Amino acid sequence: MPTKKYVIANWKMNLSLSQSVSLAKKFKDKFAVFNQGEIIICPSTLALTEAVKVLKGSKIKLGAQNVFWEENGPYMGETSASMLAEAGCDYVILGHSERRRYLLENYEMIHKKVKAVLKTEKLTPIVCIGENFEERKTNRRDFVLVEQLQQALSGIDVFGGQQVIIAYEPTWAIGTGTAIEPAEAEYAHKIIKLALNDMFGMQAVSKNFKIIYGASIGAGNVKGFAKLENLDGLLVGGASLKADEFYKIANEITK
Ligand code: PEP
């Protein structure tokens, strides 16, 4: 039986508060009678509480772009998982390549974040993994994917039934306007699934894990991804800043 697809809008640091509110309203209107999948918007931390108000009465869910692993205390500028849950978030993106690159997030930090998020039992982590261009060129992609999964997830407990979404994002394709070939995404997703099966067992993986693709998806190339067997959805950056285009993407991938 086909499972529900996830379509996640990653707005990054692109919109002011008023622009975020206005785009959230457009999303609410566009998706007013959309029942085909799980639509999630991830505005800036600043815009989360306003977005919650806008989304009231709609099925669109809210996600954050980051979290800190401690519950509270002297951690300047950070936000904890329980704070995000209280603000109305159901999801949080972790380990995005832009945070690994600009904020120097390392394996240990991402691992701690995953654990903190699962501990709340209120938030679903969207864990981003993916190879860079150098790693791809030197045929190390598969190794890198397995390594990143193990570093982020080893020792975590999903047997309480918590969901984990793995977003495969070849970092060299992010923001370029050119996605990878769908067949390549399918292959990478199979590698991810095999690695997860090794770590958690097939039954837990089919129940608790979803694998989605992200990097330069747009209305023009989404069709090729719609029929992939091992694809549970999409993480969309640039194209999620336009409600019309994001709607087309969501509509196509959840058909
Ligand atoms: C991303 O960075 O998560 C992403 C999917 O970006 P884009 O769609 O702009 O490549």
CSV table of C-alpha atoms in Angstrom, one decimal, residues 8-12 40-43 48 62-68 84 89-99 105 110 113-114 117 123-129 165-167 169 212 234-237 240:
chain,number,residue,atom,x,y,z
A,8,ILE,CA,8.7,19.9,3.1
A,9,ALA,CA,9.3,23.5,2.4
A,10,ASN,CA,12.7,24.7,3.7
A,11,TRP,CA,12.5,28.5,3.6
A,12,LYS,CA,15.9,28.9,5.1
A,40,ILE,CA,5.3,20.9,6.2
A,41,ILE,CA,6.7,24.4,6.2
A,42,CYS,CA,9.9,25.3,7.9
A,43,PRO,CA,10.2,29.1,8.4
A,48,LEU,CA,7.4,30.0,13.9
A,62,LEU,CA,5.2,23.3,11.0
A,63,GLY,CA,8.9,22.5,11.2
A,64,ALA,CA,11.9,24.3,12.6
A,65,GLN,CA,15.3,24.6,10.9
A,66,ASN,CA,17.4,23.9,13.9
A,67,VAL,CA,17.4,22.9,17.6
A,68,PHE,CA,19.9,22.7,20.5
A,84,LEU,CA,10.0,24.2,19.6
A,89,CYS,CA,6.4,22.5,15.7
A,90,ASP,CA,5.9,18.9,14.7
A,91,TYR,CA,9.2,18.5,12.8
A,92,VAL,CA,12.8,19.8,12.9
A,93,ILE,CA,15.5,19.7,10.2
A,94,LEU,CA,18.8,18.5,11.5
A,95,GLY,CA,22.3,18.2,10.0
A,96,HIS,CA,21.6,20.3,6.9
A,97,SER,CA,24.8,20.8,4.9
A,98,GLU,CA,24.6,24.6,5.3
A,99,ARG,CA,24.7,24.2,9.0
A,105,GLU,CA,28.0,21.3,13.0
A,110,ILE,CA,24.0,16.2,15.1
A,113,LYS,CA,20.3,16.9,18.5
A,114,VAL,CA,18.7,13.7,17.1
A,117,VAL,CA,14.5,15.6,19.5
A,123,LEU,CA,8.9,16.2,17.3
A,124,THR,CA,10.0,14.2,14.3
A,125,PRO,CA,13.6,14.8,13.2
A,126,ILE,CA,14.4,15.3,9.5
A,127,VAL,CA,18.0,14.3,9.3
A,128,CYS,CA,19.9,15.5,6.3
A,129,ILE,CA,22.8,13.5,4.9
A,165,ILE,CA,12.9,11.2,8.3
A,166,ILE,CA,16.2,10.9,6.4
A,167,ALA,CA,16.6,13.5,3.7
A,169,GLU,CA,20.7,15.8,-0.2
A,212,ILE,CA,13.1,11.7,1.1
A,234,LEU,CA,10.9,15.7,-1.0
A,235,LEU,CA,12.7,18.5,0.8
A,236,VAL,CA,12.4,21.7,-1.3
A,237,GLY,CA,14.5,24.8,-0.8
A,240,SER,CA,9.3,26.4,-1.8
